[in-house]
PDB file of N, CA and C in Angstrom:
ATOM      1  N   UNK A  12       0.837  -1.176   0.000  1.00 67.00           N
ATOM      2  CA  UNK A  12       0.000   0.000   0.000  1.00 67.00           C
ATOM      3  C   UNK A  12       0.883   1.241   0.000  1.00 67.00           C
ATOM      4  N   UNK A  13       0.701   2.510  -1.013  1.00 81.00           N
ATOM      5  CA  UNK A  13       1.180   3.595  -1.003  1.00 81.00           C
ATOM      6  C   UNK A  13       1.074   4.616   0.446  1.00 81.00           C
ATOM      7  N   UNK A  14       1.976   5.283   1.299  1.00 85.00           N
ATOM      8  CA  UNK A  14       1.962   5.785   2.599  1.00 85.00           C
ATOM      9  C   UNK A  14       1.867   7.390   1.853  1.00 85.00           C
ATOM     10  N   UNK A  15       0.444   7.792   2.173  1.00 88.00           N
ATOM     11  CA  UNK A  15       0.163   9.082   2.355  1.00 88.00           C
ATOM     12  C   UNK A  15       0.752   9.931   3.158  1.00 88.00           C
ATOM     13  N   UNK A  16       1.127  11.186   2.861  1.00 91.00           N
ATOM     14  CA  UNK A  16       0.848  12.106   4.196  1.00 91.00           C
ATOM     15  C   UNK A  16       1.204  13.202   3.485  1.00 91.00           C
ATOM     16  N   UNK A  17      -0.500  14.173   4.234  1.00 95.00           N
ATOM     17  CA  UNK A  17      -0.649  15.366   3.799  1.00 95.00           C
ATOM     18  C   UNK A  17      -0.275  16.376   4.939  1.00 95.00           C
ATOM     19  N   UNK A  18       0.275  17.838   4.652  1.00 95.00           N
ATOM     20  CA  UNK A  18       0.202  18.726   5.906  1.00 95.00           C
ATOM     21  C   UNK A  18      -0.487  19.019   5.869  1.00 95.00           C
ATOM     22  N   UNK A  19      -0.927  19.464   7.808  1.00 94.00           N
ATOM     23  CA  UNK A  19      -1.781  20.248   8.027  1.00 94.00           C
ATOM     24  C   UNK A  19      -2.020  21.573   7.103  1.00 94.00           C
ATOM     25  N   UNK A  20      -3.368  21.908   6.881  1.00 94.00           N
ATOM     26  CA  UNK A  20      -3.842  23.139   5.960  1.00 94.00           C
ATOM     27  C   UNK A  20      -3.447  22.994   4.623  1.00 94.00           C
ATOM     28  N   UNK A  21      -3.123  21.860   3.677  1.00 95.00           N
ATOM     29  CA  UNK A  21      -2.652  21.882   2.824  1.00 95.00           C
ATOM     30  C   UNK A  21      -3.901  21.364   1.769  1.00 95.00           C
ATOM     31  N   UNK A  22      -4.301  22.870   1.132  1.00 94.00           N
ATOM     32  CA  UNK A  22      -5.996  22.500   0.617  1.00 94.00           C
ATOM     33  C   UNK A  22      -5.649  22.684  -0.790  1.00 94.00           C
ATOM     34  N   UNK A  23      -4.609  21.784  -1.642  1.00 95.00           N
ATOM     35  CA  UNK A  23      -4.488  21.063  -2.674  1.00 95.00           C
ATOM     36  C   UNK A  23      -5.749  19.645  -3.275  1.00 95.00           C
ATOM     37  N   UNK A  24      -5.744  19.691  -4.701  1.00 96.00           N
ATOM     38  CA  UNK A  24      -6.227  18.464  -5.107  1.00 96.00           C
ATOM     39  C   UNK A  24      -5.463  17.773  -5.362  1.00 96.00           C
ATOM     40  N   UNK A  25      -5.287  16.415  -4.834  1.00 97.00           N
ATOM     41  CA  UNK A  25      -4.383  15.698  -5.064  1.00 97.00           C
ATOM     42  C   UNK A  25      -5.767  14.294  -6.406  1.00 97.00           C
ATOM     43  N   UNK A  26      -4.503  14.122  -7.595  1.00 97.00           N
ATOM     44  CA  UNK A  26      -5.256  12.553  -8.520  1.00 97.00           C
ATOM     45  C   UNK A  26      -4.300  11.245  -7.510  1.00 97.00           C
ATOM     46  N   UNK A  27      -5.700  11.070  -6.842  1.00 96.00           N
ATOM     47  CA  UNK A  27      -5.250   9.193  -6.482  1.00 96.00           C
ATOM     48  C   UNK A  27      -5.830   8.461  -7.681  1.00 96.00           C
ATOM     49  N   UNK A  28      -5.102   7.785  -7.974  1.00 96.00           N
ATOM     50  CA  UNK A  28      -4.913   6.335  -8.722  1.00 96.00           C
ATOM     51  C   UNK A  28      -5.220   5.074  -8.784  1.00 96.00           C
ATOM     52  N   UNK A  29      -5.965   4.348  -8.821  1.00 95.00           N
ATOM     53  CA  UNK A  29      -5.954   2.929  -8.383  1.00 95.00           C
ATOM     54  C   UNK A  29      -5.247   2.072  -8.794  1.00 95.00           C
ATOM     55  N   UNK A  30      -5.128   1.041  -8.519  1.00 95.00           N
ATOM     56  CA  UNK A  30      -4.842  -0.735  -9.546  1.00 95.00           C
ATOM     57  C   UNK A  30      -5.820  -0.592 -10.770  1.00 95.00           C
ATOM     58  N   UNK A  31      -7.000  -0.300 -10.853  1.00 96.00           N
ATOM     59  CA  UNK A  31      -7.833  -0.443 -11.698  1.00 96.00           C
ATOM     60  C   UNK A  31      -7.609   0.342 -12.937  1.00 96.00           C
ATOM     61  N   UNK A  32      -6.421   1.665 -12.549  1.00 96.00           N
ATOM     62  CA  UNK A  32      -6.433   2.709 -13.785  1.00 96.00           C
ATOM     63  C   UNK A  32      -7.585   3.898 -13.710  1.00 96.00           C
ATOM     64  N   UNK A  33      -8.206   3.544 -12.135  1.00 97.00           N
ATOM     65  CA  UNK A  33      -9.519   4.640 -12.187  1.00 97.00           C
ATOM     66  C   UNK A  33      -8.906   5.982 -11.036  1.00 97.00           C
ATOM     67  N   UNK A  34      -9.136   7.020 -11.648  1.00 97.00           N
ATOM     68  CA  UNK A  34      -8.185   8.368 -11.141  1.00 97.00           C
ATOM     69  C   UNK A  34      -9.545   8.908 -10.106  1.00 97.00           C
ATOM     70  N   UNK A  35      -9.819   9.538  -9.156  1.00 97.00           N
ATOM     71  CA  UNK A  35     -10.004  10.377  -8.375  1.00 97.00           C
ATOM     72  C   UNK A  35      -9.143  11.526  -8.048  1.00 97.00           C
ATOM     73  N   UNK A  36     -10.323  13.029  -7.755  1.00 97.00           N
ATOM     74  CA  UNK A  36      -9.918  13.879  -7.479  1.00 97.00           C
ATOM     75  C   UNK A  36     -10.257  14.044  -5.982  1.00 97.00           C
ATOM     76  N   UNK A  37      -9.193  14.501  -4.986  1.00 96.00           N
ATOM     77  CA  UNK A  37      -9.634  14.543  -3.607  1.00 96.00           C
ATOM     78  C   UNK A  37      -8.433  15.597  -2.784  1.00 96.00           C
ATOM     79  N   UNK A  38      -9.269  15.929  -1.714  1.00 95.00           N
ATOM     80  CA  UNK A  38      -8.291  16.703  -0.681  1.00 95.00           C
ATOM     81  C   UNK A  38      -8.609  16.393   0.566  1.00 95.00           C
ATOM     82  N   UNK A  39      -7.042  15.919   0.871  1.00 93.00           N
ATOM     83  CA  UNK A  39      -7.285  16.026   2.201  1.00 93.00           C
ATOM     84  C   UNK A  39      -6.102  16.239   3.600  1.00 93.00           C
ATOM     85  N   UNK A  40      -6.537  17.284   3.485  1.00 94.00           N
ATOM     86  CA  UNK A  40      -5.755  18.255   4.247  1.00 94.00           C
ATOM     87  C   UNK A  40      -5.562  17.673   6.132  1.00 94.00           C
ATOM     88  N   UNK A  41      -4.278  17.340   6.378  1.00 92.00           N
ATOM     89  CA  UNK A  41      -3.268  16.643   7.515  1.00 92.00           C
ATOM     90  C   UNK A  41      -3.637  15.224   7.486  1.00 92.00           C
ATOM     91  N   UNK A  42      -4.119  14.343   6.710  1.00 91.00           N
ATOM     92  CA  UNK A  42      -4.628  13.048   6.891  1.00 91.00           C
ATOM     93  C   UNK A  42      -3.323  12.884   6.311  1.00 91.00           C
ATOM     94  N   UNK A  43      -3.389  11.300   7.035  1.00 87.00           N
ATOM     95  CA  UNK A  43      -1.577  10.540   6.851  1.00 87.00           C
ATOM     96  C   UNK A  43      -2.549   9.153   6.617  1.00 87.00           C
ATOM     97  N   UNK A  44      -1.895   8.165   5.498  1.00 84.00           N
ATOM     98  CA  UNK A  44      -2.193   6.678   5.327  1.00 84.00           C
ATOM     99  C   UNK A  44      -0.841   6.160   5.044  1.00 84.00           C
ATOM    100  N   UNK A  45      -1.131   4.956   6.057  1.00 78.00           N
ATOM    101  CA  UNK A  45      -0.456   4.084   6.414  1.00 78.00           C
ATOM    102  C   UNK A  45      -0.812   2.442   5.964  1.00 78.00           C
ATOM    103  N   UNK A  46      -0.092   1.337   6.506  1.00 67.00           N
ATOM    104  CA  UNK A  46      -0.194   0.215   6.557  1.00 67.00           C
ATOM    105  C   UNK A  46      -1.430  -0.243   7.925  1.00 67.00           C
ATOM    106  N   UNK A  47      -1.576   1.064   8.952  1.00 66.00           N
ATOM    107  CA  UNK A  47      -2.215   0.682   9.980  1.00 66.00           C
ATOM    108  C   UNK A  47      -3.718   1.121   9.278  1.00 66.00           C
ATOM    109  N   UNK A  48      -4.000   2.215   9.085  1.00 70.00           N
ATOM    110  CA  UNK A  48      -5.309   3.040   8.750  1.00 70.00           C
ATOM    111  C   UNK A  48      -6.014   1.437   7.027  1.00 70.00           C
ATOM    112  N   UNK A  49      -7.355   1.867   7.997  1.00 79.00           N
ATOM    113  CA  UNK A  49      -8.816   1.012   7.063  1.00 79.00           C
ATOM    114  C   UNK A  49      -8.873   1.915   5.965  1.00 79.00           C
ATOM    115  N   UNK A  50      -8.561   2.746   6.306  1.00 86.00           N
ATOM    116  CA  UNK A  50      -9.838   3.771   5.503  1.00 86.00           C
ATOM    117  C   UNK A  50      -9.277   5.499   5.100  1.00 86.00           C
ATOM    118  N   UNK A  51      -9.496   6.050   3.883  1.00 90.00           N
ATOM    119  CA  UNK A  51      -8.885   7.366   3.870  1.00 90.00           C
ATOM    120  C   UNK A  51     -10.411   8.485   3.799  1.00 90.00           C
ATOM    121  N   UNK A  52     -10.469   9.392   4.460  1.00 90.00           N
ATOM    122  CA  UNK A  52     -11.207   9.924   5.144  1.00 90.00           C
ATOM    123  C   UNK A  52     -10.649  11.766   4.369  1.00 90.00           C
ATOM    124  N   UNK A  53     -11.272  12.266   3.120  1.00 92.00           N
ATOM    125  CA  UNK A  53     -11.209  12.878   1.993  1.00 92.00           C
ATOM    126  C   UNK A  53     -12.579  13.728   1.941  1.00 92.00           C
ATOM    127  N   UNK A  54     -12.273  14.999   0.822  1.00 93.00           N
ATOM    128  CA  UNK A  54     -13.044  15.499  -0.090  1.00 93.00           C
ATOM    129  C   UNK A  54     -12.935  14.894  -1.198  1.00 93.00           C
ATOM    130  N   UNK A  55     -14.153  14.301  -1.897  1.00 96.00           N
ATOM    131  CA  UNK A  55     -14.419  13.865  -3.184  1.00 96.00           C
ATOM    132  C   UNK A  55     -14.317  15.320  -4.042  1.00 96.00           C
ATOM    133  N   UNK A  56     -13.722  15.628  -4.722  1.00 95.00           N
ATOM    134  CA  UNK A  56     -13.781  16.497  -6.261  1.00 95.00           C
ATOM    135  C   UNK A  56     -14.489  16.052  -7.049  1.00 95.00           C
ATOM    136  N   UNK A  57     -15.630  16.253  -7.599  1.00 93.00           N
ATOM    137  CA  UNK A  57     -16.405  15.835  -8.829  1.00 93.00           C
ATOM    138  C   UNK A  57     -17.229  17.106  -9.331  1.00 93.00           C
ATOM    139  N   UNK A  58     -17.158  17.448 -10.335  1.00 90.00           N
ATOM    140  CA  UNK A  58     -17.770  18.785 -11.133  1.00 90.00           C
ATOM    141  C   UNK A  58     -17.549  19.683 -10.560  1.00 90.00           C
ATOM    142  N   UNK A  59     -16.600  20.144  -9.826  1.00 88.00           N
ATOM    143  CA  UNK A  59     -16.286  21.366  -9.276  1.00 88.00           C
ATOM    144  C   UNK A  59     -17.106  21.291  -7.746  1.00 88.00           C
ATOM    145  N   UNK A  60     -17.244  20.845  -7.520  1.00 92.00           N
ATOM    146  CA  UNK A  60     -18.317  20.520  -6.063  1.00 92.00           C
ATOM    147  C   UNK A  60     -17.210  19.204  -5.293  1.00 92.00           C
ATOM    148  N   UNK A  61     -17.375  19.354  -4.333  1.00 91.00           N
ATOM    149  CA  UNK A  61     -17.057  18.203  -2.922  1.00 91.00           C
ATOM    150  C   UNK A  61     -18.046  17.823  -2.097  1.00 91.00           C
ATOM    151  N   UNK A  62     -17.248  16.300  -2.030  1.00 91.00           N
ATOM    152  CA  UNK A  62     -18.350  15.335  -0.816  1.00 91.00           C
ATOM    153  C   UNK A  62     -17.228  15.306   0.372  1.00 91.00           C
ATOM    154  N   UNK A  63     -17.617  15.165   1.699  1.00 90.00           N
ATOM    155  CA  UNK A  63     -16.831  14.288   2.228  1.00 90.00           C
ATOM    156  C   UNK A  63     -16.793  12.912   2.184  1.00 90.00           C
ATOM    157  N   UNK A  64     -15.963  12.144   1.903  1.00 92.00           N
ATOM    158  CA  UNK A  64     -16.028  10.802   1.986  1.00 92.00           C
ATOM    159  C   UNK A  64     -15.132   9.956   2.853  1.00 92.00           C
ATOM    160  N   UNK A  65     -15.516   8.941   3.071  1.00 91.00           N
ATOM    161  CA  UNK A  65     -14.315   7.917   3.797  1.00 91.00           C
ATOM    162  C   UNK A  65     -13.902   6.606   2.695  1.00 91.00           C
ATOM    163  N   UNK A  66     -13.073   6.518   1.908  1.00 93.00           N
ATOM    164  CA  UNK A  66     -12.383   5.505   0.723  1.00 93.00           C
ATOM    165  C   UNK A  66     -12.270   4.286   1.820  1.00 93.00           C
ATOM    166  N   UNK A  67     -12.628   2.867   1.278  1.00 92.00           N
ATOM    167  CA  UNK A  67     -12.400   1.866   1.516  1.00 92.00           C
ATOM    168  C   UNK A  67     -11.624   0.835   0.261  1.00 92.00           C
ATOM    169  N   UNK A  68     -10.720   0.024   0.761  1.00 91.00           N
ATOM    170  CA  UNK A  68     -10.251  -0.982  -0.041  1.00 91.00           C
ATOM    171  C   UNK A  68      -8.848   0.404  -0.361  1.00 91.00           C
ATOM    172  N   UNK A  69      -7.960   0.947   0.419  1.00 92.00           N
ATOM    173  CA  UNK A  69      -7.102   2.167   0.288  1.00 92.00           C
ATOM    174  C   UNK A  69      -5.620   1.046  -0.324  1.00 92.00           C
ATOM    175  N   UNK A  70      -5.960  -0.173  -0.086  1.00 91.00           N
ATOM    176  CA  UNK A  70      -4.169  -1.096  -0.554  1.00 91.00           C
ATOM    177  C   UNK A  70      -4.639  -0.868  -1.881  1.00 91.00           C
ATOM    178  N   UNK A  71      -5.484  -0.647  -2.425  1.00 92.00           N
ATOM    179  CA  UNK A  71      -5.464  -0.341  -4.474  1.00 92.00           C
ATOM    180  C   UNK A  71      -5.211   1.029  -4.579  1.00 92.00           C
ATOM    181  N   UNK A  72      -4.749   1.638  -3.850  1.00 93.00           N
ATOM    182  CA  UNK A  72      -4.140   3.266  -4.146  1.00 93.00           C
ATOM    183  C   UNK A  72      -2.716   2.912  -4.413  1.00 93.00           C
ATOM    184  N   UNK A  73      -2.268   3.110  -6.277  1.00 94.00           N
ATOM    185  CA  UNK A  73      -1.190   3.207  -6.990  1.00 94.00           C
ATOM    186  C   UNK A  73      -0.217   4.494  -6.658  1.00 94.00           C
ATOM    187  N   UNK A  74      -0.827   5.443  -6.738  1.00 95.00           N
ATOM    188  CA  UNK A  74      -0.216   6.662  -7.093  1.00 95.00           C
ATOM    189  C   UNK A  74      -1.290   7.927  -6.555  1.00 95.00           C
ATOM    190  N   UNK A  75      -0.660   8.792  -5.846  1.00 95.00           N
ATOM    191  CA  UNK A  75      -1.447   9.512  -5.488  1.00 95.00           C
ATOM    192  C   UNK A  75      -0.247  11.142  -5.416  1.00 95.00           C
ATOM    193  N   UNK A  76      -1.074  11.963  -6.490  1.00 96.00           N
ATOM    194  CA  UNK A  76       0.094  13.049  -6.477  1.00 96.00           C
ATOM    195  C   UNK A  76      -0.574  14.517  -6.916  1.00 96.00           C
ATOM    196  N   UNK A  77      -0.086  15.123  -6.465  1.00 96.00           N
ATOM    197  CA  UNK A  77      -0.700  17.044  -5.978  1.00 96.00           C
ATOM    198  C   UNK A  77      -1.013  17.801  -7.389  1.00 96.00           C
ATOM    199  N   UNK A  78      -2.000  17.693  -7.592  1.00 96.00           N
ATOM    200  CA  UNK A  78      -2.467  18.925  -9.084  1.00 96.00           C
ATOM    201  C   UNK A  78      -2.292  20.081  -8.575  1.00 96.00           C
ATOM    202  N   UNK A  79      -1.395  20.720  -8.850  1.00 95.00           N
ATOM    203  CA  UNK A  79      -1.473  22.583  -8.516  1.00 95.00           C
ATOM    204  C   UNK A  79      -2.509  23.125  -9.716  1.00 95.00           C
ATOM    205  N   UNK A  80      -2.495  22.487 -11.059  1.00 95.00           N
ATOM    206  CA  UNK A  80      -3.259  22.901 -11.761  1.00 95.00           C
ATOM    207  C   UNK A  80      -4.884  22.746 -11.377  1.00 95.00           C
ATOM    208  N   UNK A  81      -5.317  22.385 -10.132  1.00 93.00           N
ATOM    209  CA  UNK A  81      -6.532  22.467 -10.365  1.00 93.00           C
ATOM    210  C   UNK A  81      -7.047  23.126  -9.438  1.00 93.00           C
ATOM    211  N   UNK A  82      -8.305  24.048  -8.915  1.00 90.00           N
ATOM    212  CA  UNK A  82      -8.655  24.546  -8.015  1.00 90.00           C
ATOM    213  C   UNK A  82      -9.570  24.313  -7.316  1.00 90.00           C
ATOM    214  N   UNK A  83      -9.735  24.854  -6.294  1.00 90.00           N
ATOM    215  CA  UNK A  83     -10.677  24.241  -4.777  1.00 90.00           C
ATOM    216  C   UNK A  83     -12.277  24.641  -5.289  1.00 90.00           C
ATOM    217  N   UNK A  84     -13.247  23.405  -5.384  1.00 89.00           N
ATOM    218  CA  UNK A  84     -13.855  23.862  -5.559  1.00 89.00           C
ATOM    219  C   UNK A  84     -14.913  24.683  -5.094  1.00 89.00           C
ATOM    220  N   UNK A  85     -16.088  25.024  -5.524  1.00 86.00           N
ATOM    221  CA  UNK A  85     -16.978  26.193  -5.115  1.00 86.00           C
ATOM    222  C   UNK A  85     -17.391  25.937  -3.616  1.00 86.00           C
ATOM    223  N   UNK A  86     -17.637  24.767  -3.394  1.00 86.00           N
ATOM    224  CA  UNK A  86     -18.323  24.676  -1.841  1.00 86.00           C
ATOM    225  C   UNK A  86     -17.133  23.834  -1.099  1.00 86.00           C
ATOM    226  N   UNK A  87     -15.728  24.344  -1.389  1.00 87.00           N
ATOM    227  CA  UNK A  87     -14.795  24.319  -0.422  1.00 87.00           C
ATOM    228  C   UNK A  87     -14.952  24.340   0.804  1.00 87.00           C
ATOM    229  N   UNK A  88     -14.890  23.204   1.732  1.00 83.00           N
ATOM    230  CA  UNK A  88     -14.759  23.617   3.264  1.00 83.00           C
ATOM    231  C   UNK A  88     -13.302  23.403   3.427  1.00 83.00           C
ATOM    232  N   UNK A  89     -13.030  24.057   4.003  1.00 88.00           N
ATOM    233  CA  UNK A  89     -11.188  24.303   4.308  1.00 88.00           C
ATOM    234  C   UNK A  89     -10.766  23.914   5.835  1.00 88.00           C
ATOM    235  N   UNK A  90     -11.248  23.273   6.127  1.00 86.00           N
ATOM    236  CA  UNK A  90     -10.655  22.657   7.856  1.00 86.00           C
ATOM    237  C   UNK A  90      -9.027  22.307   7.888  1.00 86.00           C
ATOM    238  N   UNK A  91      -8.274  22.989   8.771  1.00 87.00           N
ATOM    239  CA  UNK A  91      -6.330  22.728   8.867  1.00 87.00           C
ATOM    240  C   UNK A  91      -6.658  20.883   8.650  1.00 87.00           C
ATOM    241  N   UNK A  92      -7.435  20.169   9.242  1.00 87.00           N
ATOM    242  CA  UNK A  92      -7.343  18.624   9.026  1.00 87.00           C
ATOM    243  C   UNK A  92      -8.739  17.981   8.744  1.00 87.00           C
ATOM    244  N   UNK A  93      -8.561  17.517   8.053  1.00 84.00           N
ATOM    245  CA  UNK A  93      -9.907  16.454   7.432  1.00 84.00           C
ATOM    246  C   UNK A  93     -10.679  16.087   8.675  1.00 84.00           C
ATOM    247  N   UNK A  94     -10.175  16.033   9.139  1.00 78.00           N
ATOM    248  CA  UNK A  94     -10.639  14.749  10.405  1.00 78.00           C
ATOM    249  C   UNK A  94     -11.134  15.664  11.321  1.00 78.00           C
ATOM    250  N   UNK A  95     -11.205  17.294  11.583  1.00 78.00           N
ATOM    251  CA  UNK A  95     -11.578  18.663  12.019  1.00 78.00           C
ATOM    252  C   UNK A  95     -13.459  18.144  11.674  1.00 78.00           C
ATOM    253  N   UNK A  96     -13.854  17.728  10.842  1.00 74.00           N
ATOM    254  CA  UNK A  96     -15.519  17.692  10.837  1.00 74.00           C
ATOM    255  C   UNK A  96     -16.037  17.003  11.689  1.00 74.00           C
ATOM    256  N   UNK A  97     -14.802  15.905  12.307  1.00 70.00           N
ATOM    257  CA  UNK A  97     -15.710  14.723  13.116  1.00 70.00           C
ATOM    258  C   UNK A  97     -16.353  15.476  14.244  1.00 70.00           C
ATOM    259  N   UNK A  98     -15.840  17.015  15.096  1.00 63.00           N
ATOM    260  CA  UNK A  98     -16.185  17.414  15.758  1.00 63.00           C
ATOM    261  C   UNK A  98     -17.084  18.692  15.915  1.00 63.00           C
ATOM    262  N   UNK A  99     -17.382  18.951  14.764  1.00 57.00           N
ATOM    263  CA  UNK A  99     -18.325  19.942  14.713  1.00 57.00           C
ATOM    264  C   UNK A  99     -20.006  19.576  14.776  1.00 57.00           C
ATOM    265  N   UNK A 100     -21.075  20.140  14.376  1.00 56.00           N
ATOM    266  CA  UNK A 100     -22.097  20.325  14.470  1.00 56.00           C
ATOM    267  C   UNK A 100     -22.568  18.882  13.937  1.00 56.00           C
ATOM    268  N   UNK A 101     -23.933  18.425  14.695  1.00 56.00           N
ATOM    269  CA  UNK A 101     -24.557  17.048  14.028  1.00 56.00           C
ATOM    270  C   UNK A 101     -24.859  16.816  12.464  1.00 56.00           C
ATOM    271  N   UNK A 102     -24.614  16.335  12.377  1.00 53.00           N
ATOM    272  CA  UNK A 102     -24.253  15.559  10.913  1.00 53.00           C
ATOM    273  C   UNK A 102     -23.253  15.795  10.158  1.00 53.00           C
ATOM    274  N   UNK A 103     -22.904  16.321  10.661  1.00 53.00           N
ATOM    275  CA  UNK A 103     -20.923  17.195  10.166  1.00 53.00           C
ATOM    276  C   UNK A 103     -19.991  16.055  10.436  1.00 53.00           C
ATOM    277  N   UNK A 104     -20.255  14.802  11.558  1.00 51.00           N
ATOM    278  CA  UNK A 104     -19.293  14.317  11.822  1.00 51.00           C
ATOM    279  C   UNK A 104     -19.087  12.933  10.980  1.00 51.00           C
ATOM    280  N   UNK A 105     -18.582  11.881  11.622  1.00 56.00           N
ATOM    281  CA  UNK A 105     -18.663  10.827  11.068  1.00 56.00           C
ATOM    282  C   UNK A 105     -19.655  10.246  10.185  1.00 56.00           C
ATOM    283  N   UNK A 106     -21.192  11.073  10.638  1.00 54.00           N
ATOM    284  CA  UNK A 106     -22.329  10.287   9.736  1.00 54.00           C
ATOM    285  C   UNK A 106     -22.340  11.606   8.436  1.00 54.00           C
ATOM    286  N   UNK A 107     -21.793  12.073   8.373  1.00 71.00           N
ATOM    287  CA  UNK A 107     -21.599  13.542   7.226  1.00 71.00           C
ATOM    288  C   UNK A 107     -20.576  12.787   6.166  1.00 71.00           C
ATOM    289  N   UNK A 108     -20.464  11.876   6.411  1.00 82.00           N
ATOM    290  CA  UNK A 108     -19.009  10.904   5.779  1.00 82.00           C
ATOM    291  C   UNK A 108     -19.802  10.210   4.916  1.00 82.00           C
ATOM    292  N   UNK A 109     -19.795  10.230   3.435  1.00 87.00           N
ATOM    293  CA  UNK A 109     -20.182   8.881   2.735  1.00 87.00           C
ATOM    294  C   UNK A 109     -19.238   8.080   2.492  1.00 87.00           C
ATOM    295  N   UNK A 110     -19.481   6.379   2.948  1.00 89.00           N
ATOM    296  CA  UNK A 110     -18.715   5.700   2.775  1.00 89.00           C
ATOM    297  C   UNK A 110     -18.868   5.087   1.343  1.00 89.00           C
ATOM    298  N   UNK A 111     -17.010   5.632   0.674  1.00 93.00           N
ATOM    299  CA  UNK A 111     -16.832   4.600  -0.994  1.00 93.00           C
ATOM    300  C   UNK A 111     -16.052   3.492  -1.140  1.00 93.00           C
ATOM    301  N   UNK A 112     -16.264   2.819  -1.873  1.00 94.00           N
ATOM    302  CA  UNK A 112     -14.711   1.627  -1.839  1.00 94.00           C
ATOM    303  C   UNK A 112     -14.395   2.428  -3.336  1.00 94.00           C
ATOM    304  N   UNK A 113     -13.173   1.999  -3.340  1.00 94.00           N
ATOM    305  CA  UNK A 113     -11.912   2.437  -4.737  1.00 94.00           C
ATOM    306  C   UNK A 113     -12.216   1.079  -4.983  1.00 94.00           C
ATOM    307  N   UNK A 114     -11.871   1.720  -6.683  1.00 92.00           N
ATOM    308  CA  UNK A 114     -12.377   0.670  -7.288  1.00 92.00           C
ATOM    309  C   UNK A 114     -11.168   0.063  -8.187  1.00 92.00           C
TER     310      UNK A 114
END
């Protein structure tokens, strides 16, 4: 499995990669993946809009590397760390998370 790690406040889009050849756009700002971590816990990028999501099946992440060319989109939430929503307002937290598997 590829070992992530983003800095804190660092509200780049990064293209992850799979085994499959299937690219995602995502940010996620101070999250670190490891050999220990289930799960990567992200903004989905899709049409200029973001989800939060939590990625499952993260050992098929090939390549995962920083687009400066692309920008944050319109309903940007900018938290210093991803993981900053689990504690805010109800439904902001963990259940504000859609869970995806990579495919």
């Amino acid at each position: 499995m590829l070992k992530i790690a983003v800095p804190e406040n660092d509200q780049s889009v990064y293209e992850l990669t799979t085994e499959s050849g299937k690219k995602y756009f995502v940010r996620c700002p101070g999250m670190h993946l490891d050999d220990e971590r289930e799960g990567l816990f992200c903004f989905l990028v899709e049409d200029d809009l973001e989800t939060p999501v939590m990625f499952l099946n993260v050992q098929s992440i090939t390549s995962f590397v920083r687009r400066p060319d692309m920008k944050l989109p319109q309903n940007a939430n900018t938290p210093r760390w991803v993981l900053d929503l689990m504690s805010h307002a109800p439904g902001e937290g963990v259940l504000g998370f859609q869970t995806r598997i990579l495919e």
